PDB file of C-alpha atoms and ligand atoms in Angstrom:
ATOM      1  CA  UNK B   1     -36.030 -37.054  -5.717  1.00 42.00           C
ATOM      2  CA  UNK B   2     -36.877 -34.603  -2.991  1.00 45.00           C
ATOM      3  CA  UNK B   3     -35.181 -30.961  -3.347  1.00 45.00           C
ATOM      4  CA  UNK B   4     -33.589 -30.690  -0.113  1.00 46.00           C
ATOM      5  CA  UNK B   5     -32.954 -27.068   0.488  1.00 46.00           C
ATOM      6  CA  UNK B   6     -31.677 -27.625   3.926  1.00 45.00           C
ATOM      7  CA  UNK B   7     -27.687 -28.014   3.071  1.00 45.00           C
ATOM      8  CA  UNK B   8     -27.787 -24.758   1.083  1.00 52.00           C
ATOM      9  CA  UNK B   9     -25.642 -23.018   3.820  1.00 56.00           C
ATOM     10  CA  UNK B  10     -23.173 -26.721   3.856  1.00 64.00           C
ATOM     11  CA  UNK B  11     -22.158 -25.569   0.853  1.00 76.00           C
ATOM     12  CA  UNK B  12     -21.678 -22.246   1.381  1.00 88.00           C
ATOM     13  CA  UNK B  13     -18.006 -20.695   1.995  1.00 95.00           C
ATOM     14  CA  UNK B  14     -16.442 -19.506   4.892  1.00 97.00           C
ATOM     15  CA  UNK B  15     -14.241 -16.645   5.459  1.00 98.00           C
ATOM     16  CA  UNK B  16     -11.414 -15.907   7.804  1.00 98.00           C
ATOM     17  CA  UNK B  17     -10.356 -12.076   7.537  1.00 98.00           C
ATOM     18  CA  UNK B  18      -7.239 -11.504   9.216  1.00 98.00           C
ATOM     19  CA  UNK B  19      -5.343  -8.280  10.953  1.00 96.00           C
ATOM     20  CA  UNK B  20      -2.022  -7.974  10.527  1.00 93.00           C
ATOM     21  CA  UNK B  21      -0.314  -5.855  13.031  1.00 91.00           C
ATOM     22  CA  UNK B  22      -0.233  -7.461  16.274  1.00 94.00           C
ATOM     23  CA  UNK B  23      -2.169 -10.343  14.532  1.00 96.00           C
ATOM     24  CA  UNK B  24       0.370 -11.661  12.095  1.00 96.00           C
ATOM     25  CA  UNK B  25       3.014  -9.798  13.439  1.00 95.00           C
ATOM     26  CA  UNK B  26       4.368  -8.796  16.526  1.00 94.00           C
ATOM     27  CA  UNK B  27       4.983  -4.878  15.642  1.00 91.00           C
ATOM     28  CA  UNK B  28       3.102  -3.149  18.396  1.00 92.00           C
ATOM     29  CA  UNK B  29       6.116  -3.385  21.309  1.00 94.00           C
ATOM     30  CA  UNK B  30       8.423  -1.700  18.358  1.00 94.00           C
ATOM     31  CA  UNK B  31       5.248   0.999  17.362  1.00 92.00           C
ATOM     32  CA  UNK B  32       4.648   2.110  20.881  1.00 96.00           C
ATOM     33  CA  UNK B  33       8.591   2.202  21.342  1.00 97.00           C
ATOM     34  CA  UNK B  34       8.600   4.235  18.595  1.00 96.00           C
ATOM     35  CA  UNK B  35       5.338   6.512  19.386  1.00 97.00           C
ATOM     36  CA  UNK B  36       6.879   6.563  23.136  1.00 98.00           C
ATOM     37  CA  UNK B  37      10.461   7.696  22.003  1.00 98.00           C
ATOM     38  CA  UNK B  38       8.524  10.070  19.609  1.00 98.00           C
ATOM     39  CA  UNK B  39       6.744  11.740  22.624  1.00 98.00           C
ATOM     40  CA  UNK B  40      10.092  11.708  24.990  1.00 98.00           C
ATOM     41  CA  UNK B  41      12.176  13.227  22.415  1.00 98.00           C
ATOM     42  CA  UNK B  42       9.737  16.585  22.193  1.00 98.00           C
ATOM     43  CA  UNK B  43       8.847  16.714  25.875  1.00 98.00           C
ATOM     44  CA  UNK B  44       4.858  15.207  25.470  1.00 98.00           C
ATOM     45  CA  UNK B  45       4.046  12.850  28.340  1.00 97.00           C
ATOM     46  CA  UNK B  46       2.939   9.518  27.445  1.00 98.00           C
ATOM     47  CA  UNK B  47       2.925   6.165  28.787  1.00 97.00           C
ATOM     48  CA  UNK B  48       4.782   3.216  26.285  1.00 97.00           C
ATOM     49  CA  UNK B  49       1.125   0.826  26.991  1.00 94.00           C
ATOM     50  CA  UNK B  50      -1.015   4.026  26.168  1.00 95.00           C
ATOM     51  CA  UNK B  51      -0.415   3.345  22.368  1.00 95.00           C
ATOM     52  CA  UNK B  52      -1.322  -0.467  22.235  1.00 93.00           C
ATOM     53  CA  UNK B  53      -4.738   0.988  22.860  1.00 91.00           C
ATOM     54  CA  UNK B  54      -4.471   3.781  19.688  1.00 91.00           C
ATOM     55  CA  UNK B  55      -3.790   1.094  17.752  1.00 89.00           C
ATOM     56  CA  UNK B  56      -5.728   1.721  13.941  1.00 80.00           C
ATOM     57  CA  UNK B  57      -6.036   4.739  14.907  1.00 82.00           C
ATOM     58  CA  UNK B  58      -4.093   7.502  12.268  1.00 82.00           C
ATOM     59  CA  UNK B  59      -1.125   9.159  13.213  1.00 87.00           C
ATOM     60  CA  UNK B  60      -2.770  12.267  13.699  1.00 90.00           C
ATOM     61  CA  UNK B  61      -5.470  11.092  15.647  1.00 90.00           C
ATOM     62  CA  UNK B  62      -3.268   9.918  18.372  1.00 93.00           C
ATOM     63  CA  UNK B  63      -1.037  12.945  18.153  1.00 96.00           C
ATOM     64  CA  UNK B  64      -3.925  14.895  18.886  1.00 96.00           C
ATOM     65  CA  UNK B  65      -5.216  12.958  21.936  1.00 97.00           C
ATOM     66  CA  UNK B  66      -1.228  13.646  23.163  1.00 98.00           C
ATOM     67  CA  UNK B  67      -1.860  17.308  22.444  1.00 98.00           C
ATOM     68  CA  UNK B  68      -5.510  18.136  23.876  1.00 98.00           C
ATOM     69  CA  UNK B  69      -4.122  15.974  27.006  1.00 98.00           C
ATOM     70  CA  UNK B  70      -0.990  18.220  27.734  1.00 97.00           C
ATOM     71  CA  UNK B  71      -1.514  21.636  25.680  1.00 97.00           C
ATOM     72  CA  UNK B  72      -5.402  21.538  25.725  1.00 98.00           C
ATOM     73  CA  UNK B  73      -5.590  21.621  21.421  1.00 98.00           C
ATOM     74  CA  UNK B  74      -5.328  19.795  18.629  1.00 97.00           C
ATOM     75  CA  UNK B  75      -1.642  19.471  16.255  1.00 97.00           C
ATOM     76  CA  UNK B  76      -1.044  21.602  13.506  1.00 98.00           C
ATOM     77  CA  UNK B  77      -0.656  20.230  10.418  1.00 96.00           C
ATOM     78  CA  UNK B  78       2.717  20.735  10.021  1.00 98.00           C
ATOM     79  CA  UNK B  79       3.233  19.411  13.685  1.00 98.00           C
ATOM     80  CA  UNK B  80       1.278  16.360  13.201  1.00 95.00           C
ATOM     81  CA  UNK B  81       3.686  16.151   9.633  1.00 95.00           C
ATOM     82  CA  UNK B  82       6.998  16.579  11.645  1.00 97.00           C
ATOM     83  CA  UNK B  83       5.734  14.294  14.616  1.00 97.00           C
ATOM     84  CA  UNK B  84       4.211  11.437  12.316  1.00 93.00           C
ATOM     85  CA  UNK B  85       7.202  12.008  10.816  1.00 94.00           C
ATOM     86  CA  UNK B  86       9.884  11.382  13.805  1.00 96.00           C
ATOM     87  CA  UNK B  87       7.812   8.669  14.781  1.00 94.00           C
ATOM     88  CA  UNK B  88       7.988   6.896  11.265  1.00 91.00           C
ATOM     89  CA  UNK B  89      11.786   7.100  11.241  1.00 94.00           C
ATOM     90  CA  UNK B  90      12.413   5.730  14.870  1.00 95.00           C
ATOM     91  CA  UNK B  91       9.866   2.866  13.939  1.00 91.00           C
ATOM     92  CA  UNK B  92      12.271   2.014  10.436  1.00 90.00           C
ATOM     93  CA  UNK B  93      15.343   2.587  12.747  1.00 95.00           C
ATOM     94  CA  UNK B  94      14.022  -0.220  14.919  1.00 94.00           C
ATOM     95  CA  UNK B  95      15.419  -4.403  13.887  1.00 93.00           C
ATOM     96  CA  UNK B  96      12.886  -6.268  11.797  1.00 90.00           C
ATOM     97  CA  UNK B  97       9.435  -7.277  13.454  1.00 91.00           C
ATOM     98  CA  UNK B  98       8.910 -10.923  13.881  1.00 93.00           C
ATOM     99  CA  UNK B  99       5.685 -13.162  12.596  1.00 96.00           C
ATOM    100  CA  UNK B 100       3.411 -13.299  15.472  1.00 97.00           C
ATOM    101  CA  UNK B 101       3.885 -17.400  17.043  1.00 97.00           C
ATOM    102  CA  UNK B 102       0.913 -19.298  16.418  1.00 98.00           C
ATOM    103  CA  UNK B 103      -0.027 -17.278  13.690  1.00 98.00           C
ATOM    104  CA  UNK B 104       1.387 -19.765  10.737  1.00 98.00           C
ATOM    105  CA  UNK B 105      -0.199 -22.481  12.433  1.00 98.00           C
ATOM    106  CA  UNK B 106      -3.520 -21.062  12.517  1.00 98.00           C
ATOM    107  CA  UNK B 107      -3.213 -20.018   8.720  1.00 98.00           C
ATOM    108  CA  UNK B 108      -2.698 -23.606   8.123  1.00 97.00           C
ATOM    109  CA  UNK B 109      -5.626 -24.696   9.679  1.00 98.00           C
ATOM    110  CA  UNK B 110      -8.005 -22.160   7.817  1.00 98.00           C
ATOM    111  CA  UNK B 111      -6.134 -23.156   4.605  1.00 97.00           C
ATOM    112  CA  UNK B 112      -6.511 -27.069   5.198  1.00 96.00           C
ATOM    113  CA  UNK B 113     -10.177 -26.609   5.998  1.00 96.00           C
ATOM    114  CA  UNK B 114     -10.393 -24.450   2.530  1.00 96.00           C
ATOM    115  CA  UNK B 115     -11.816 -21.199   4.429  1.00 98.00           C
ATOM    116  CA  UNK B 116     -10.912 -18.377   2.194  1.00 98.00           C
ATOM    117  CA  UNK B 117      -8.609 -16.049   3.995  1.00 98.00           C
ATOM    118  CA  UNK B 118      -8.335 -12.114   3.230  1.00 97.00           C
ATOM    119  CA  UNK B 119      -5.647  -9.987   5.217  1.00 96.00           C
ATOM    120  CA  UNK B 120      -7.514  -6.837   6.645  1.00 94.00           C
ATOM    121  CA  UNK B 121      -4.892  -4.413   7.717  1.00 89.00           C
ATOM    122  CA  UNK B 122      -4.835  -0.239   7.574  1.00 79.00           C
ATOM    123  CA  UNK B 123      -1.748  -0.020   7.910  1.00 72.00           C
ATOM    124  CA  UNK B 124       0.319   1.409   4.528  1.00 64.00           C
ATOM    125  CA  UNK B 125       3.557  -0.131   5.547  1.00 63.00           C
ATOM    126  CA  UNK B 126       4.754  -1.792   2.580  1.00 67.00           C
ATOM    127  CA  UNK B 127       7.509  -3.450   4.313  1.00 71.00           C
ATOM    128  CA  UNK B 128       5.450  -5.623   6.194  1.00 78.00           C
ATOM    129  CA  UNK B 129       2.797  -6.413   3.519  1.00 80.00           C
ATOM    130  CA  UNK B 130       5.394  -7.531   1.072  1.00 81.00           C
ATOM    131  CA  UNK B 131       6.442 -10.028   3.496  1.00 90.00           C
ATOM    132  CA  UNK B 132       3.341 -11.803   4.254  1.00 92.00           C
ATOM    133  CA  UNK B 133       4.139 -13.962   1.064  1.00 91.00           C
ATOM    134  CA  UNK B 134       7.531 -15.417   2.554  1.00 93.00           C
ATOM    135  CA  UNK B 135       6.638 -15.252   5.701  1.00 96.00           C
ATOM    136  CA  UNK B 136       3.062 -17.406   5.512  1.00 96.00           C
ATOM    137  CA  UNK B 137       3.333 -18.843   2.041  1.00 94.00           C
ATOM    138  CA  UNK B 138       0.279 -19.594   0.515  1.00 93.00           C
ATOM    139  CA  UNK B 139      -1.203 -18.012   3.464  1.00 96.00           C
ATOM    140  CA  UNK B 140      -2.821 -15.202   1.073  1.00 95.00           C
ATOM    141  CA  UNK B 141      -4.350 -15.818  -2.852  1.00 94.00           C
ATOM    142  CA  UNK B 142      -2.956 -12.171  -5.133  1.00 91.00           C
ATOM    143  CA  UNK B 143      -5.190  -9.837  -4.222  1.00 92.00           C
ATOM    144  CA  UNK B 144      -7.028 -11.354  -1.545  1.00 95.00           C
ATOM    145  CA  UNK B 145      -6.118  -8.264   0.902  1.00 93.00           C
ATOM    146  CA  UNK B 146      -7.715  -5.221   2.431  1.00 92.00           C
ATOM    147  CA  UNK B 147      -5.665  -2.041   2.938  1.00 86.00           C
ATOM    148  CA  UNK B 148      -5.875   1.236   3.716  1.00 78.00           C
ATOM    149  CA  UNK B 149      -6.077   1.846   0.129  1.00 80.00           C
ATOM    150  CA  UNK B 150      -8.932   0.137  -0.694  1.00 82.00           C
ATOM    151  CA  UNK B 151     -11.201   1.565   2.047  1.00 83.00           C
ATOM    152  CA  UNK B 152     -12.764   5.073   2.191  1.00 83.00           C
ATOM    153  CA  UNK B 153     -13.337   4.634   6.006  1.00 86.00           C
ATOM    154  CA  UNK B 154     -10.852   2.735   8.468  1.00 84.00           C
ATOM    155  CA  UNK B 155     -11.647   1.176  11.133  1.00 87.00           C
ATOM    156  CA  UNK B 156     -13.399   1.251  13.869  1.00 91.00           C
ATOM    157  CA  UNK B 157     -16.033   1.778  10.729  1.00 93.00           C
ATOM    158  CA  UNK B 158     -17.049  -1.704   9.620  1.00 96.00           C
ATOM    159  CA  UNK B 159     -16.167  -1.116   6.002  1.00 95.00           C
ATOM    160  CA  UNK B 160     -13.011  -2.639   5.992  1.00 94.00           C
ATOM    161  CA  UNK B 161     -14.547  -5.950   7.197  1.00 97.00           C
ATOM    162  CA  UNK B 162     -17.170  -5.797   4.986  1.00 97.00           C
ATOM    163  CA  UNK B 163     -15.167  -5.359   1.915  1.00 96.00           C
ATOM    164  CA  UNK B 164     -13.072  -7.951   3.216  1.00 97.00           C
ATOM    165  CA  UNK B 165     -16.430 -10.189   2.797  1.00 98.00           C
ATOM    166  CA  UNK B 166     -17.281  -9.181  -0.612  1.00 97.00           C
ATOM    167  CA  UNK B 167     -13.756 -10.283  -1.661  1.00 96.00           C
ATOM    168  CA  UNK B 168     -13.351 -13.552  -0.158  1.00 97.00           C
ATOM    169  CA  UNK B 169     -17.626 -13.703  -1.491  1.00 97.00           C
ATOM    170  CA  UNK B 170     -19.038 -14.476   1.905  1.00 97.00           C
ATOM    171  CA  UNK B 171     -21.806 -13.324   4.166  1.00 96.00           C
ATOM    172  CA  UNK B 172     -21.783 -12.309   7.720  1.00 97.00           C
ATOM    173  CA  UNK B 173     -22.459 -15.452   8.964  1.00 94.00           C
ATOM    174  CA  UNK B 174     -19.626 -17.567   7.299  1.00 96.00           C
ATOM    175  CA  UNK B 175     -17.115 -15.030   8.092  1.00 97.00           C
ATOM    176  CA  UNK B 176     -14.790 -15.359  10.945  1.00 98.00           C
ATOM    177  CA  UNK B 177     -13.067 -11.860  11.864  1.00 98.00           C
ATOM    178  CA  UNK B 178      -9.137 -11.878  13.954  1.00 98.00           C
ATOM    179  CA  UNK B 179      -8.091  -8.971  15.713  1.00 97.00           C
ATOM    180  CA  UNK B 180      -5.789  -8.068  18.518  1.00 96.00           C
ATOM    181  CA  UNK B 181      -6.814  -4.399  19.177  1.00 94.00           C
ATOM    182  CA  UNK B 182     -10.249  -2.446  20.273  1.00 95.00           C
ATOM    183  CA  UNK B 183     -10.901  -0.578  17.358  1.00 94.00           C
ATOM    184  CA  UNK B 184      -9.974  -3.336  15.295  1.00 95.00           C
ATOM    185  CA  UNK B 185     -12.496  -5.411  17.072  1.00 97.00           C
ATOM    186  CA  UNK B 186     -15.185  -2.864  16.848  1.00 97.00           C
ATOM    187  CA  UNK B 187     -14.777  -2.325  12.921  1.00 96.00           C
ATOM    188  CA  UNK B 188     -15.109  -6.626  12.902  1.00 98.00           C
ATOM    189  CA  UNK B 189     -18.010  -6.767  15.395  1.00 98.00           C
ATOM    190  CA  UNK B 190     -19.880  -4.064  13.855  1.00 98.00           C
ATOM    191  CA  UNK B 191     -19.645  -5.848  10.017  1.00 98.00           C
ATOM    192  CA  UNK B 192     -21.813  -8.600  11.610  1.00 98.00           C
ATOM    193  CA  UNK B 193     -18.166 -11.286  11.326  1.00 98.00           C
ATOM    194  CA  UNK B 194     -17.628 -13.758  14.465  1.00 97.00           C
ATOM    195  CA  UNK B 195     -15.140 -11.817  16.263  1.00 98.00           C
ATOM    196  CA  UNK B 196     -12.332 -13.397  17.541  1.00 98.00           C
ATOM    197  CA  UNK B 197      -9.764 -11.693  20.158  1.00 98.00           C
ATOM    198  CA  UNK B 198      -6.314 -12.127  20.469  1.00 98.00           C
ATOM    199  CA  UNK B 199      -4.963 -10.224  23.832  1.00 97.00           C
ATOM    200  CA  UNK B 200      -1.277 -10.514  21.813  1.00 94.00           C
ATOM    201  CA  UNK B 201      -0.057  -7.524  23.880  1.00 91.00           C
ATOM    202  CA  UNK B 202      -1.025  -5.926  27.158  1.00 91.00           C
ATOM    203  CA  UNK B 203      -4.787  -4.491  26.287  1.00 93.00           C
ATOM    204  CA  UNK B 204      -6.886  -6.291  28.988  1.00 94.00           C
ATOM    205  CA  UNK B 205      -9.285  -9.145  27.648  1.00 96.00           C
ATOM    206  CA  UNK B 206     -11.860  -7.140  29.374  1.00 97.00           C
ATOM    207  CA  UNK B 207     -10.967  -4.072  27.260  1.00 96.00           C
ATOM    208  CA  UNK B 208     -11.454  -6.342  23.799  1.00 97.00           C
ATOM    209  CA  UNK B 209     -14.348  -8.234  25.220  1.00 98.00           C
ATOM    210  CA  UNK B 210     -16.477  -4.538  25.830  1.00 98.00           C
ATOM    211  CA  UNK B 211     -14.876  -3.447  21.804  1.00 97.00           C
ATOM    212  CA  UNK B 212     -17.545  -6.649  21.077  1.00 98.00           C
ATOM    213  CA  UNK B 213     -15.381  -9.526  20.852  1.00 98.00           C
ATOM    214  CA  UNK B 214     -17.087 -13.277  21.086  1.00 97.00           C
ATOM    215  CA  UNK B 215     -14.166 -14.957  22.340  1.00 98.00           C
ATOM    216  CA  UNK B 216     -10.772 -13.625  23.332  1.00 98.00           C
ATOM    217  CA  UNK B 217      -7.919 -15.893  23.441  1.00 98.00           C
ATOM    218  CA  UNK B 218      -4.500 -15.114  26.006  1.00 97.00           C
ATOM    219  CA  UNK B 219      -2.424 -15.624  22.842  1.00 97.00           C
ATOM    220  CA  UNK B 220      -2.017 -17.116  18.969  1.00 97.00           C
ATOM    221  CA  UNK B 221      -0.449 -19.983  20.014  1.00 98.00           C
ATOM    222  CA  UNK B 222      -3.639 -20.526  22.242  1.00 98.00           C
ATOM    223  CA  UNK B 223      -6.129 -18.993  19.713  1.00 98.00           C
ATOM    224  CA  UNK B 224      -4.521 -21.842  16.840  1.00 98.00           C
ATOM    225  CA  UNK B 225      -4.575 -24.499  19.691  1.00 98.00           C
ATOM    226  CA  UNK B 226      -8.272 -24.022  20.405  1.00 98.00           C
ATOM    227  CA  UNK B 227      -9.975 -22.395  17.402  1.00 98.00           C
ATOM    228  CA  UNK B 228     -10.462 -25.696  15.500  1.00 97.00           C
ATOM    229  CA  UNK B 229     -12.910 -26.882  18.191  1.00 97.00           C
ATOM    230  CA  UNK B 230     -14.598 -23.468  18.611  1.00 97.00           C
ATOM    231  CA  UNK B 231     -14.908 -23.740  14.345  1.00 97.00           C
ATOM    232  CA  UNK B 232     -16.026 -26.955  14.236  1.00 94.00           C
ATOM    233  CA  UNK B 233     -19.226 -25.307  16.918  1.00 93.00           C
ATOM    234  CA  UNK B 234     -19.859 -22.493  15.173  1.00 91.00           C
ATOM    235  CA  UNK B 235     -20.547 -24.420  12.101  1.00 89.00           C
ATOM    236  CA  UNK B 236     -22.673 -27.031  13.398  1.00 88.00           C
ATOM    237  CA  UNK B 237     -24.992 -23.915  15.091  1.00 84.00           C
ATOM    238  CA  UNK B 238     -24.923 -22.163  11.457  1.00 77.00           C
ATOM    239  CA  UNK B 239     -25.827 -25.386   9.848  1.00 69.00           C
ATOM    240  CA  UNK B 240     -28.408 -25.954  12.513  1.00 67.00           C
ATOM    241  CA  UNK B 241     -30.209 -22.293  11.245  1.00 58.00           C
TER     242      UNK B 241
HETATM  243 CA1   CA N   1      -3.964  -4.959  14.867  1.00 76.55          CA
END
């Protein structure tokens, strides 16, 4: 019998690498409440949406686009500590953050159709990543997750995505990137994954589409109500190749 090389790819395995804040969670109204509060409280003008679009950025990164803006220089070290800081504590002082809706749903569907799924988040906060197990059981195999500790650069750097690959032991071309933010979108576009947009706050699709999305969705519930038929075409076009 004929070696058919053809159905090489068929078999190969897919990845879905997943974001978590304003992906899997809907923390960025209760960050930018707490980066806004942060600013009020020492006099810095800022507008509450400015932060959705700082988002995976560091802390002192976006204190120092507050500072160059209104005192024409960057933070100290010790201000950046104390403001981080404040912000931090108004963020903890704030009720728990709920799973984003839509989100479980789509997990389901990646799990039923036996895509591997790795969480790709640079965020350190603990308290969220030690819920993803009870909040989206089975959602995540041990170990199958990116965080800021396992990358040297964050993103908008494609690294994260990329090492995201290597775990779940897919290419470019079977992985399937989710993001709600610019910079998030840019670290996923740049690793070479399908890039798909969720506007789950109030960043403009146009604003995710020019990061290098391939498709943004209005929401999750949208993104989990659509996304199987959008999967179902990207595979026939990479089994097509
Ligand atoms: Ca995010």
């Amino acid at each position: 019998m004929p070696k058919d090389h053809r159905p090489e790819t068929k078999d190969q395995p897919w990845g879905a690498l997943l974001d978590m804040d304003g992906t899997l969670y809907d923390s960025m109204p209760h960050h930018a409440d707490a980066w806004k509060k942060m600013a009020d409280d020492n006099g810095i003008v800022a507008d509450r949406d400015e932060f959705f679009m700082y988002e995976g950025r560091t802390g002192a990164s976006t204190i120092n686009i507050l500072f160059n803006r209104q005192f024409g220089r960057d933070a100290t070290p010790d201000e950046v500590k104390e403001l981080y800081g404040q912000k931090s504590r108004n963020f903890r002082a704030m009720p728990p953050v709920n799973p984003m809706p839509g989100a479980a749903e789509l997990l389901r569907f990646l799990e039923a159709e036996g895509v591997r799924r790795v969480l790709v988040t640079g965020s350190g906060q603990s308290s969220l990543i030690s819920r993803l197990d009870a909040d989206y059981p089975g959602a995540f195999l041990e170990g199958m997750r990116i965080t800021a500790a396992n990358t040297e650069h964050s993103k908008p750097h494609p690294d994260p995505y990329l090492k995201a690959m290597e775990l779940a032991g897919v290419d470019a071309a079977h992985a399937i990137a989710f993001e709600n933010a610019p910079l998030g979108v840019e670290s996923a576009a740049r690793s070479g994954a399908f890039t798909v947009a969720v506007a789950t706050g109030p960043i403009p699709k146009e604003a995710l589409y020019e990061a290098g999305a391939h498709i943004v969705y209005d929401s999750m519930p949208q993104c989990a109500k659509f996304f199987p038929q959008l999967f179902n075409k990207i595979k026939s076009l990479v089994f097509s190749l």
